[in-house]
PDB file of C-alpha atoms in Angstrom:
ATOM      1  CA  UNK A  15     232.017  94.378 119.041  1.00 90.00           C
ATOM      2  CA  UNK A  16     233.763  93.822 122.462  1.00 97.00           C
ATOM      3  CA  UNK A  17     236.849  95.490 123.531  1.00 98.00           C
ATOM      4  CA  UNK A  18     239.061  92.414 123.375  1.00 98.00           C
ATOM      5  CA  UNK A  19     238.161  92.092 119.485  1.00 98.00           C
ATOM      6  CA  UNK A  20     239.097  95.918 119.014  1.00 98.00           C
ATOM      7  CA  UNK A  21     242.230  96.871 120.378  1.00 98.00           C
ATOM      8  CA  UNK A  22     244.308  93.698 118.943  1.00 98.00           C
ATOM      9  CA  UNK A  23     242.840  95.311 115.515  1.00 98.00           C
ATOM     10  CA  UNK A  24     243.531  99.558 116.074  1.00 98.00           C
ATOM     11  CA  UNK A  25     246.842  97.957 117.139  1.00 98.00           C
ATOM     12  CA  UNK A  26     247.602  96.143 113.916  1.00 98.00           C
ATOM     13  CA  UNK A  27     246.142  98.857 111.819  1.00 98.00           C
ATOM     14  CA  UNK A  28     248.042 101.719 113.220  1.00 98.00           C
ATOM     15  CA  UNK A  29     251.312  99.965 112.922  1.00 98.00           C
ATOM     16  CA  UNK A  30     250.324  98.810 108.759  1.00 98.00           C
ATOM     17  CA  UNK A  31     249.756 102.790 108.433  1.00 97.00           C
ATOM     18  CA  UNK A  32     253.063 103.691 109.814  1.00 97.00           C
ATOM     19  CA  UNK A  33     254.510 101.294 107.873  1.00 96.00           C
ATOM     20  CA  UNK A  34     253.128 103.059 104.777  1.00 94.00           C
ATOM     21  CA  UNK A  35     253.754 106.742 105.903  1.00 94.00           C
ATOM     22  CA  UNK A  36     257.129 105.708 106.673  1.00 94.00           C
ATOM     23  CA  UNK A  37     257.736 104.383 102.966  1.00 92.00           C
ATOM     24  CA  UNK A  38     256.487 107.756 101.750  1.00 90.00           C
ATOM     25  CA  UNK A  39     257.948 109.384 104.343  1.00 91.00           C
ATOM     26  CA  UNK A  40     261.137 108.394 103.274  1.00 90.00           C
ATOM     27  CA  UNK A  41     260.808 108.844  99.425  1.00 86.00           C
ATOM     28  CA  UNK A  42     262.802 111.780  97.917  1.00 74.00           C
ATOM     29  CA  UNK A  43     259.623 113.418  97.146  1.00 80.00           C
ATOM     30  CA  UNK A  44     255.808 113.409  97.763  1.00 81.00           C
ATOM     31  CA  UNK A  45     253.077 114.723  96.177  1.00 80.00           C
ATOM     32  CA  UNK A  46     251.280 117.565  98.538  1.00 81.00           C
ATOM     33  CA  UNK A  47     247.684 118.991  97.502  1.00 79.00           C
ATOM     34  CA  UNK A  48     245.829 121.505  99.728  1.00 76.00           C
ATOM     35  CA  UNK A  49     241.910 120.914 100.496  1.00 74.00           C
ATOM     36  CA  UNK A  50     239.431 123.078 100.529  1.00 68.00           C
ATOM     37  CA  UNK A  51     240.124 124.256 104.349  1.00 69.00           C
ATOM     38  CA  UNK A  52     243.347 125.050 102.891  1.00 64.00           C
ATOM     39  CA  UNK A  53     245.057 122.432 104.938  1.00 72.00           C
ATOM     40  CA  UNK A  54     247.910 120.212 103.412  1.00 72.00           C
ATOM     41  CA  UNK A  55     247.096 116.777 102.889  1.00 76.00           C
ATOM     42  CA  UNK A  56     249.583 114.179 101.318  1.00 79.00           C
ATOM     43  CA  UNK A  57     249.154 110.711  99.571  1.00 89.00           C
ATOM     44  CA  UNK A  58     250.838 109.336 102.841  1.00 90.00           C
ATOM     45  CA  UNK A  59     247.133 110.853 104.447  1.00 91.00           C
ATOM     46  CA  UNK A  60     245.105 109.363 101.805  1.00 91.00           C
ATOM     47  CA  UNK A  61     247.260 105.584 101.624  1.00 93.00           C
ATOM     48  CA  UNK A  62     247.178 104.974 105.541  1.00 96.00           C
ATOM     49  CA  UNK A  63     243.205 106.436 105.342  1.00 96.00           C
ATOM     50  CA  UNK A  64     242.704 103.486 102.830  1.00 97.00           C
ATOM     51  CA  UNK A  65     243.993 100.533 104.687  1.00 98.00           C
ATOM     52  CA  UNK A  66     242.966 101.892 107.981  1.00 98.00           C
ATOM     53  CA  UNK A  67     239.280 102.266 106.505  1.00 98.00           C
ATOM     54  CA  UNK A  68     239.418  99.100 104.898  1.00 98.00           C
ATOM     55  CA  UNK A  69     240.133  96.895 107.633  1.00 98.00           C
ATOM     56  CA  UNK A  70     238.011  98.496 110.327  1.00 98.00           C
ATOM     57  CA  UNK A  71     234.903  98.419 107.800  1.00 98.00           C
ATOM     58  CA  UNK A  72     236.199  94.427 107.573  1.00 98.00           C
ATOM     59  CA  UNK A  73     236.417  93.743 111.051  1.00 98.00           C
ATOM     60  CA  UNK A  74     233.474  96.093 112.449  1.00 98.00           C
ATOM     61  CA  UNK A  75     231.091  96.653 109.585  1.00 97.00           C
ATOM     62  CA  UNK A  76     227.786  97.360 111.362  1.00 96.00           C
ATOM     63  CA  UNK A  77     229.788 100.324 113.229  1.00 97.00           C
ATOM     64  CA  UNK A  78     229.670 103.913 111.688  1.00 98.00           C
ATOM     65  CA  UNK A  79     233.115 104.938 110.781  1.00 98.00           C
ATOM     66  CA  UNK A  80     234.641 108.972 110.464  1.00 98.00           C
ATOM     67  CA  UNK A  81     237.399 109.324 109.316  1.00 97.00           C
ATOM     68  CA  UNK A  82     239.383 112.969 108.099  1.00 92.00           C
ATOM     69  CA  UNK A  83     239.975 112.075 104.659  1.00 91.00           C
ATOM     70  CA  UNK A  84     236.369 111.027 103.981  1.00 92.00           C
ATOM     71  CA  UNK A  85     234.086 114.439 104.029  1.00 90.00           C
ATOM     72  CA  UNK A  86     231.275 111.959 103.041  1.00 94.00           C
ATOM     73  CA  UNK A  87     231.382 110.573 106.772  1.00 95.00           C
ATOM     74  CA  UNK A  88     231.827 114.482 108.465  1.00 93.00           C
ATOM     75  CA  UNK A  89     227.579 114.663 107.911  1.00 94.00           C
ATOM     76  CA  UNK A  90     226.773 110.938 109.186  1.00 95.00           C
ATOM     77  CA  UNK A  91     226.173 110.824 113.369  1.00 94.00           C
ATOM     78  CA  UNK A  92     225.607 107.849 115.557  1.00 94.00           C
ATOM     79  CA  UNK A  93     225.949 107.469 120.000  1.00 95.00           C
ATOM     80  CA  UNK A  94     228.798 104.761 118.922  1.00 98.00           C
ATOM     81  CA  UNK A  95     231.205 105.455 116.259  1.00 98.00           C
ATOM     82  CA  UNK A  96     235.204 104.736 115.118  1.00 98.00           C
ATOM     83  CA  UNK A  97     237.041 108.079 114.527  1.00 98.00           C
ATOM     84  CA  UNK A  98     240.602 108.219 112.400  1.00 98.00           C
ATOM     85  CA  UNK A  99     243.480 110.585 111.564  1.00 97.00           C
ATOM     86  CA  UNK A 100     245.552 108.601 109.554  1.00 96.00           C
ATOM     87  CA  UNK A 101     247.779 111.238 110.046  1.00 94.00           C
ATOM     88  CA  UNK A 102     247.636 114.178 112.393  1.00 93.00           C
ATOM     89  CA  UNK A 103     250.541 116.234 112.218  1.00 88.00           C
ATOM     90  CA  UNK A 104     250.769 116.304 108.142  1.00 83.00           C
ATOM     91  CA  UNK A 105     252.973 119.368 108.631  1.00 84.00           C
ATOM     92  CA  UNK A 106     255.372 118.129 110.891  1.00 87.00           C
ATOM     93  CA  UNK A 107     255.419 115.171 107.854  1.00 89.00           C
ATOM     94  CA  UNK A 108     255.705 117.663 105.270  1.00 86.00           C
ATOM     95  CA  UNK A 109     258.580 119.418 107.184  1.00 86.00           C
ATOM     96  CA  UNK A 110     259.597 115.929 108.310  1.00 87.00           C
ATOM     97  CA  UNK A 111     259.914 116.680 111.789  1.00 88.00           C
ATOM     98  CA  UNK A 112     258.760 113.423 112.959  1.00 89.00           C
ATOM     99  CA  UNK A 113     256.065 114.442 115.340  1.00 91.00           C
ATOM    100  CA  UNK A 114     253.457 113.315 113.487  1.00 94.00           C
ATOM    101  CA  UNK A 115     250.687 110.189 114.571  1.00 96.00           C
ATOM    102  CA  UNK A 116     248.159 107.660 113.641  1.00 98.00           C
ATOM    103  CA  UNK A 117     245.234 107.693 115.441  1.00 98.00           C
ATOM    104  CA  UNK A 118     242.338 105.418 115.974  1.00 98.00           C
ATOM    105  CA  UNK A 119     239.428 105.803 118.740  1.00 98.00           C
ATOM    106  CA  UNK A 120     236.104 104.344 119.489  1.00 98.00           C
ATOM    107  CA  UNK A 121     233.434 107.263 121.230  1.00 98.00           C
ATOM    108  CA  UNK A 122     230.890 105.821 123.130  1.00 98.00           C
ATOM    109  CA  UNK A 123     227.858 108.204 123.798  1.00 98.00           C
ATOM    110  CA  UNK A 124     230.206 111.660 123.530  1.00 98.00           C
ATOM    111  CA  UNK A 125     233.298 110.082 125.069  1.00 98.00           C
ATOM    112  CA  UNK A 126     236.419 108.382 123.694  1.00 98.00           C
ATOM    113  CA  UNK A 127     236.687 105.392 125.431  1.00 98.00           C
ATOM    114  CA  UNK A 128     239.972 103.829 123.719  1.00 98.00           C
ATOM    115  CA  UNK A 129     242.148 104.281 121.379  1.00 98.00           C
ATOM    116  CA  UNK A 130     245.645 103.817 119.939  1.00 98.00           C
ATOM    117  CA  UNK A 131     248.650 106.686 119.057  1.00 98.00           C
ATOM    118  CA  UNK A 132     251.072 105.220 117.019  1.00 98.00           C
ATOM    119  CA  UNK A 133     254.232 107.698 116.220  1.00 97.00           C
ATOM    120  CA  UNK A 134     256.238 106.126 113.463  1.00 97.00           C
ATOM    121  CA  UNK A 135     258.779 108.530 113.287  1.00 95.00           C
ATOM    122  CA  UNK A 136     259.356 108.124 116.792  1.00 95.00           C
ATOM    123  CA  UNK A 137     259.030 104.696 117.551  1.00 95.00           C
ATOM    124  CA  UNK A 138     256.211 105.115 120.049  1.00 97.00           C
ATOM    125  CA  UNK A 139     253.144 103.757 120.597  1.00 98.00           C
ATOM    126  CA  UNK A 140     250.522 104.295 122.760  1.00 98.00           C
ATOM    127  CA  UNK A 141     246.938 102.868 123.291  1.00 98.00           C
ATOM    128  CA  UNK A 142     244.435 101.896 125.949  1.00 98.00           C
ATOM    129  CA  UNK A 143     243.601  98.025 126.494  1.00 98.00           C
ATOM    130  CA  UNK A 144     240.780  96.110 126.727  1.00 98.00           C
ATOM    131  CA  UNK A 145     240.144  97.306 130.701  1.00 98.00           C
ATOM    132  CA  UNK A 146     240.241 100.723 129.634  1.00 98.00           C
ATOM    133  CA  UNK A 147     243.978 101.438 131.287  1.00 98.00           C
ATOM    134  CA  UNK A 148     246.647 102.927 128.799  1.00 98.00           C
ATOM    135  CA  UNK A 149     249.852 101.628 128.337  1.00 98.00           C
ATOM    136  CA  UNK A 150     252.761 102.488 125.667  1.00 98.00           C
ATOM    137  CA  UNK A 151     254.517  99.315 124.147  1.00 98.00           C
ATOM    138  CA  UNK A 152     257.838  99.091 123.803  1.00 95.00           C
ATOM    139  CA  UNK A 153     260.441  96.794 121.575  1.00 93.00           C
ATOM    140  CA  UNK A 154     260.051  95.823 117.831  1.00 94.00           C
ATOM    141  CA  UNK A 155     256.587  96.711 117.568  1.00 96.00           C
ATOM    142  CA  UNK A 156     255.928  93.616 115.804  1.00 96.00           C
ATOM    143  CA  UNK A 157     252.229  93.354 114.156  1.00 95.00           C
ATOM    144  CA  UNK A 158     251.092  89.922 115.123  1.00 92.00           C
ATOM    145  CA  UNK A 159     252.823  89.684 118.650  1.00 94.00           C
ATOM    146  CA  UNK A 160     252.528  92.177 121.474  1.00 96.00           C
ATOM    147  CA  UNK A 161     255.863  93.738 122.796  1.00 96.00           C
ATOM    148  CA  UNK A 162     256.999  94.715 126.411  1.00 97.00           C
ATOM    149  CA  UNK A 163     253.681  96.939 127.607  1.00 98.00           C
ATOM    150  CA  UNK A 164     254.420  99.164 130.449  1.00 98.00           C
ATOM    151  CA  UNK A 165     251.402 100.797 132.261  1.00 98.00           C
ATOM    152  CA  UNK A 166     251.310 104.825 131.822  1.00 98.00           C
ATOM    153  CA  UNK A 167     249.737 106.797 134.483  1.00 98.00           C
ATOM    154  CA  UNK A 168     249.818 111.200 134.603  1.00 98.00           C
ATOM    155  CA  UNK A 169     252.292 112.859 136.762  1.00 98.00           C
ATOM    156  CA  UNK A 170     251.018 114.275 140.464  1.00 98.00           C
ATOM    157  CA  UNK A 171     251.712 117.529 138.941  1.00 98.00           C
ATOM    158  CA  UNK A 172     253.874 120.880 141.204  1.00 98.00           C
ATOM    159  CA  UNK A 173     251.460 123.674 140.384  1.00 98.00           C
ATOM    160  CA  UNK A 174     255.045 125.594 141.349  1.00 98.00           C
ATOM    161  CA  UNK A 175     257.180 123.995 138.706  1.00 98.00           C
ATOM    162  CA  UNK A 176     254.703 123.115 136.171  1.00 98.00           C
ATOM    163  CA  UNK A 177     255.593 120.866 132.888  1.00 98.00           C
ATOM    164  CA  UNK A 178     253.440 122.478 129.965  1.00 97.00           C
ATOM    165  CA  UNK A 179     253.343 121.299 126.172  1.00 97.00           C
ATOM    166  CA  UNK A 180     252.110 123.327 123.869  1.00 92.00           C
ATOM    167  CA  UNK A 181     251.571 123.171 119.721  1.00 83.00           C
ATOM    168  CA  UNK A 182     254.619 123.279 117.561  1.00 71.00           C
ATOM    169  CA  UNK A 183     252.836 124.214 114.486  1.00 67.00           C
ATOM    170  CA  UNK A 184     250.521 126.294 116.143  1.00 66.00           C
ATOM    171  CA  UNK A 185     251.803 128.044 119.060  1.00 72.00           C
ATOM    172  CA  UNK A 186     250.270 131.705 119.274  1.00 82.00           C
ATOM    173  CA  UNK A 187     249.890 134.606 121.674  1.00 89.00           C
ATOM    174  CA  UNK A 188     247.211 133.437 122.920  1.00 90.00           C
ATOM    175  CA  UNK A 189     248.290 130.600 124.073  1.00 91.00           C
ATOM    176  CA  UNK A 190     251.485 131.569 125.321  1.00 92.00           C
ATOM    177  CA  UNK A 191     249.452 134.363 127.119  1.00 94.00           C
ATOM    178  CA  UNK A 192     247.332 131.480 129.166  1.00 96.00           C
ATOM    179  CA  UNK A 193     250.189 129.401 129.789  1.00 95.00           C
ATOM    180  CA  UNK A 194     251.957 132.665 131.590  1.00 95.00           C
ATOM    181  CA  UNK A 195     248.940 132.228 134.009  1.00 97.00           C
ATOM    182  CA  UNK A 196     250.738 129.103 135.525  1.00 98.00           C
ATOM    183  CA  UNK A 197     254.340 128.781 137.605  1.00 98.00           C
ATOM    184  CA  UNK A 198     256.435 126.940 134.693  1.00 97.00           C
ATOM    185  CA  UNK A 199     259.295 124.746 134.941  1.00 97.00           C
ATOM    186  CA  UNK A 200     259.700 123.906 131.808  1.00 95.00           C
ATOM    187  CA  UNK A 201     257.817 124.475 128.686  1.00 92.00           C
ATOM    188  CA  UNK A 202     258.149 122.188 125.596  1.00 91.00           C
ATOM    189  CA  UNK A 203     256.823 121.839 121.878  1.00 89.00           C
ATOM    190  CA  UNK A 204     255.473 118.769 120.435  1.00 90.00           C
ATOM    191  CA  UNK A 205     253.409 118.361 117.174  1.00 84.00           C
ATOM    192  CA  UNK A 206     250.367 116.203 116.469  1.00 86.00           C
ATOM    193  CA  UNK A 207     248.235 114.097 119.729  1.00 95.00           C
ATOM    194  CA  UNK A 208     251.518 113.235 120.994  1.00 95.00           C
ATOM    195  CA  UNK A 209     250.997 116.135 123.318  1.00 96.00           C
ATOM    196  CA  UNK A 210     248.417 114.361 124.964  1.00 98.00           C
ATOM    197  CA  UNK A 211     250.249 110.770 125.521  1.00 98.00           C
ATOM    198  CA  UNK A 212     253.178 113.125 127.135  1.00 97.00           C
ATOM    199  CA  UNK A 213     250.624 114.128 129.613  1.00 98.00           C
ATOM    200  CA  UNK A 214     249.418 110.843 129.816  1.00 98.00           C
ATOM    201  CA  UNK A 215     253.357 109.579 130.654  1.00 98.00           C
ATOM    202  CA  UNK A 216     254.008 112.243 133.320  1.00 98.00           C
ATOM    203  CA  UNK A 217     255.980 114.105 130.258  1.00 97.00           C
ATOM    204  CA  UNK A 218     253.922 117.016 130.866  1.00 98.00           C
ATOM    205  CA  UNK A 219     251.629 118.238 133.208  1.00 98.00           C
ATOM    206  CA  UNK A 220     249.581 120.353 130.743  1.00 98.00           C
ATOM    207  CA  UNK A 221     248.489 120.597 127.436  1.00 97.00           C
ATOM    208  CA  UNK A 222     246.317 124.011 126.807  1.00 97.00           C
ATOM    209  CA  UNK A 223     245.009 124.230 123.193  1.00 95.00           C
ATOM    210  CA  UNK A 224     243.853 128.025 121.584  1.00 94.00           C
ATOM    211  CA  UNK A 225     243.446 127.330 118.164  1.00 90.00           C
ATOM    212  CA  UNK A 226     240.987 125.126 115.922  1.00 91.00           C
ATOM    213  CA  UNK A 227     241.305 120.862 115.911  1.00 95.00           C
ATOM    214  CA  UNK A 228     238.573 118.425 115.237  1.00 96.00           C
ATOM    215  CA  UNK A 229     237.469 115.141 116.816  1.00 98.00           C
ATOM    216  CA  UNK A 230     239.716 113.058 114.658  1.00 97.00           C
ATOM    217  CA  UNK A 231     242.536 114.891 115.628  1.00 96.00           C
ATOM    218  CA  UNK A 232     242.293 114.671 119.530  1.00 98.00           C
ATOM    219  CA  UNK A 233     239.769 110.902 120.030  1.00 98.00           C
ATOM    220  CA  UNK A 234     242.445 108.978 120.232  1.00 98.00           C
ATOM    221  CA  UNK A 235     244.836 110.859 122.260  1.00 98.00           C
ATOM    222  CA  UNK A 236     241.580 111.490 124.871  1.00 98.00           C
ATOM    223  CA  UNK A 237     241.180 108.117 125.218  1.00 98.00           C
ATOM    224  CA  UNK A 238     244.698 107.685 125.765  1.00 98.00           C
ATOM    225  CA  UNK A 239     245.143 110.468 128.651  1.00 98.00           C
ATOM    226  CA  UNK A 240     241.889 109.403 130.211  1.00 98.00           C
ATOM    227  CA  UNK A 241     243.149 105.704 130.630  1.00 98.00           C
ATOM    228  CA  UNK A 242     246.242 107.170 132.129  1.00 98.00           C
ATOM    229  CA  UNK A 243     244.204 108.905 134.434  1.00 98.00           C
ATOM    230  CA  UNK A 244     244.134 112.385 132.617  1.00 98.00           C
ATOM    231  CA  UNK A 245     241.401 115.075 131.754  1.00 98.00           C
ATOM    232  CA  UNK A 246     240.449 117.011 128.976  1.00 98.00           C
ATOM    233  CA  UNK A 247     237.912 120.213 129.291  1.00 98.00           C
ATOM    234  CA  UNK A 248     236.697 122.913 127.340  1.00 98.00           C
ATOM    235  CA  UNK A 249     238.801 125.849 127.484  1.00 97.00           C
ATOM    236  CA  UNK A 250     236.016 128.382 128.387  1.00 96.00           C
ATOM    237  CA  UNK A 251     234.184 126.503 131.093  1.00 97.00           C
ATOM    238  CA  UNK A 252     236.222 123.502 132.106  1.00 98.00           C
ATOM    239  CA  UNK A 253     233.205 121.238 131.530  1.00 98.00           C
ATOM    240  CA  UNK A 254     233.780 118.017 129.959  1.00 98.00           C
ATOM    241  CA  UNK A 255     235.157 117.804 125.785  1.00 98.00           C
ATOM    242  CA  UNK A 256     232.562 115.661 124.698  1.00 98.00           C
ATOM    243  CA  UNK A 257     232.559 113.850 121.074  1.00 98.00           C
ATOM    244  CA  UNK A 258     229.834 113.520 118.148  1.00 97.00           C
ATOM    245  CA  UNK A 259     229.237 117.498 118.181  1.00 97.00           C
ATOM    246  CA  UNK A 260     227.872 118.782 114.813  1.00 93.00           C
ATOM    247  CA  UNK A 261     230.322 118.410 112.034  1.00 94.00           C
ATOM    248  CA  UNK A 262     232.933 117.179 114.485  1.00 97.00           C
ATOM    249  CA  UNK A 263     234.360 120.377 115.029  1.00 97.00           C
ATOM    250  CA  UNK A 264     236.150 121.308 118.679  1.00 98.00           C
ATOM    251  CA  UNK A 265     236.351 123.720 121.106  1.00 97.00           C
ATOM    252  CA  UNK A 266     239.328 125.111 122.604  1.00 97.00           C
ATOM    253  CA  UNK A 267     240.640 122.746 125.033  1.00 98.00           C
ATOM    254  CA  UNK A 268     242.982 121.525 128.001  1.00 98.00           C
ATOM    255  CA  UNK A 269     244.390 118.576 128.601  1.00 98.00           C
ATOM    256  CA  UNK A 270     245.966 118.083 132.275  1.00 98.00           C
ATOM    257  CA  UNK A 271     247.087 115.925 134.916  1.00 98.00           C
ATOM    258  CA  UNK A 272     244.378 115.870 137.638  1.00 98.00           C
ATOM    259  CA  UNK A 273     246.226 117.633 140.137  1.00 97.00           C
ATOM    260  CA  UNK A 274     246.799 120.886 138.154  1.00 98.00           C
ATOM    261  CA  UNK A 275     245.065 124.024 139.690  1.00 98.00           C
ATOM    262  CA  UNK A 276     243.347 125.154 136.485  1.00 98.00           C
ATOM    263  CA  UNK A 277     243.319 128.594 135.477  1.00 97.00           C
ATOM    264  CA  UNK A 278     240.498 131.012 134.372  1.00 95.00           C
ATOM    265  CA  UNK A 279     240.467 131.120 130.678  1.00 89.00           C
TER     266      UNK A 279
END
């Protein structure tokens, strides 16, 4: 698998998924069931976990694939591997608040190295090319022809007048407590990875996460903030976030623009 066969096919299969979620999305009703973490998961999770499985196992068969919706894949492990959320953010759906993403990454030996965040709701879509360098496309968003692609790069942050995002679903003392360790402009909510691609835009300077995700839930927005030029580090000792850890469980986190003067946790 080369990088030039991937990313036409994350692309494609992001934007099939949001076609889906959006057709549930905008049903009158859905059906919700809760899992055994006591999480929420729809049949707008389990449809866009379908197609997206189907066609990567199509196009890449010989590489191991996780995915959230599949516990059977949580136990396998592999130095190369496709990771999904078919949809991160299923309360923001639920709630239908919009903020909620597809995601798609490939981790190469502990690190995302590309990925695509597609935001149906939102009409935005982000995702690192063959080169490694993220862009967000713009325009129709048309499966089988590329739109308008505009390079994204992080911002070269004030550490006077910082721009912090921060959980919507999640937001706790905690972190509201770290985030009063900074100067603060301006401090917004987002749901889902989308926190990471505003960081990745310049949207934010910031993105400091106190609370429980997995690897599914942050691959592809990694890939996407480190092709804009971005960081993400563990909370505790601002050493690298690195991917494949045992039962793909994460640590707290921050993501942030280079030029931020990270705090002690």
């Amino acid at each position: 698998m080369t990088y030039d066969a991937l990313i036409p096919v994350i692309r494609r299969l992001a934007l099939e998924a949001g076609d889906k979620i959006m057709e549930i999305y905008e049903a009158d009703d859905f059906d919700v069931k809760v899992k055994s973490d006591a999480s929420p998961v729809t049949e707008a999770d389990e449809a866009a976990d379908a197609l997206i499985s189907a066609g990567l196992r199509t196009a890449f068969p010989d590489i191991l694939l996780v995915t959230e919706e599949q516990a059977a894949s949580h136990s396998e492990k592999g130095d190369t591997f496709l990771i999904v959320d078919p949809l991160d953010g299923t309360k923001e759906f639920i709630n239908r608040r919009g903020d909620f993403t597809v995601n798609i990454a490939l981790v190469e030996n502990g690190v995302p190295t590309r990925g695509v965040v597609y935001a149906p709701a939102r009409g935005r879509m982000f995702y690192t090319l063959a080169d490694g360098q993220s862009v967000e496309e713009t325009g129709a968003l048309n499966k089988e022809q590329t739109g308008e692609l505009t390079p994204i790069s992080v911002s070269n942050p004030d550490n006077t007048a910082l721009l912090v995002v921060a959980s919507k679903s999640h937001r706790d003392q905690a972190t509201d407590d770290y985030i009063n360790k900074y100067q603060v402009q301006d401090s917004k909510s987002a749901g889902s990875s989308l926190k990471f691609c505003l960081v990745a835009t310049g949207e934010a300077d910031i993105y400091p996460r106190v609370g429980r995700t997995m690897e599914w839930d942050t691959a592809a927005g990694h890939a996407v903030l480190a092709g804009a030029g971005g960081d993400v580090v563990r909370f505790d000792d601002h050493s690298p976030l690195t991917y494949g850890k045992d039962g793909y469980a994460n640590p707290f986190f921050i993501a942030y623009a280079p030029g931020v003067e990270l705090k002690e946790a």
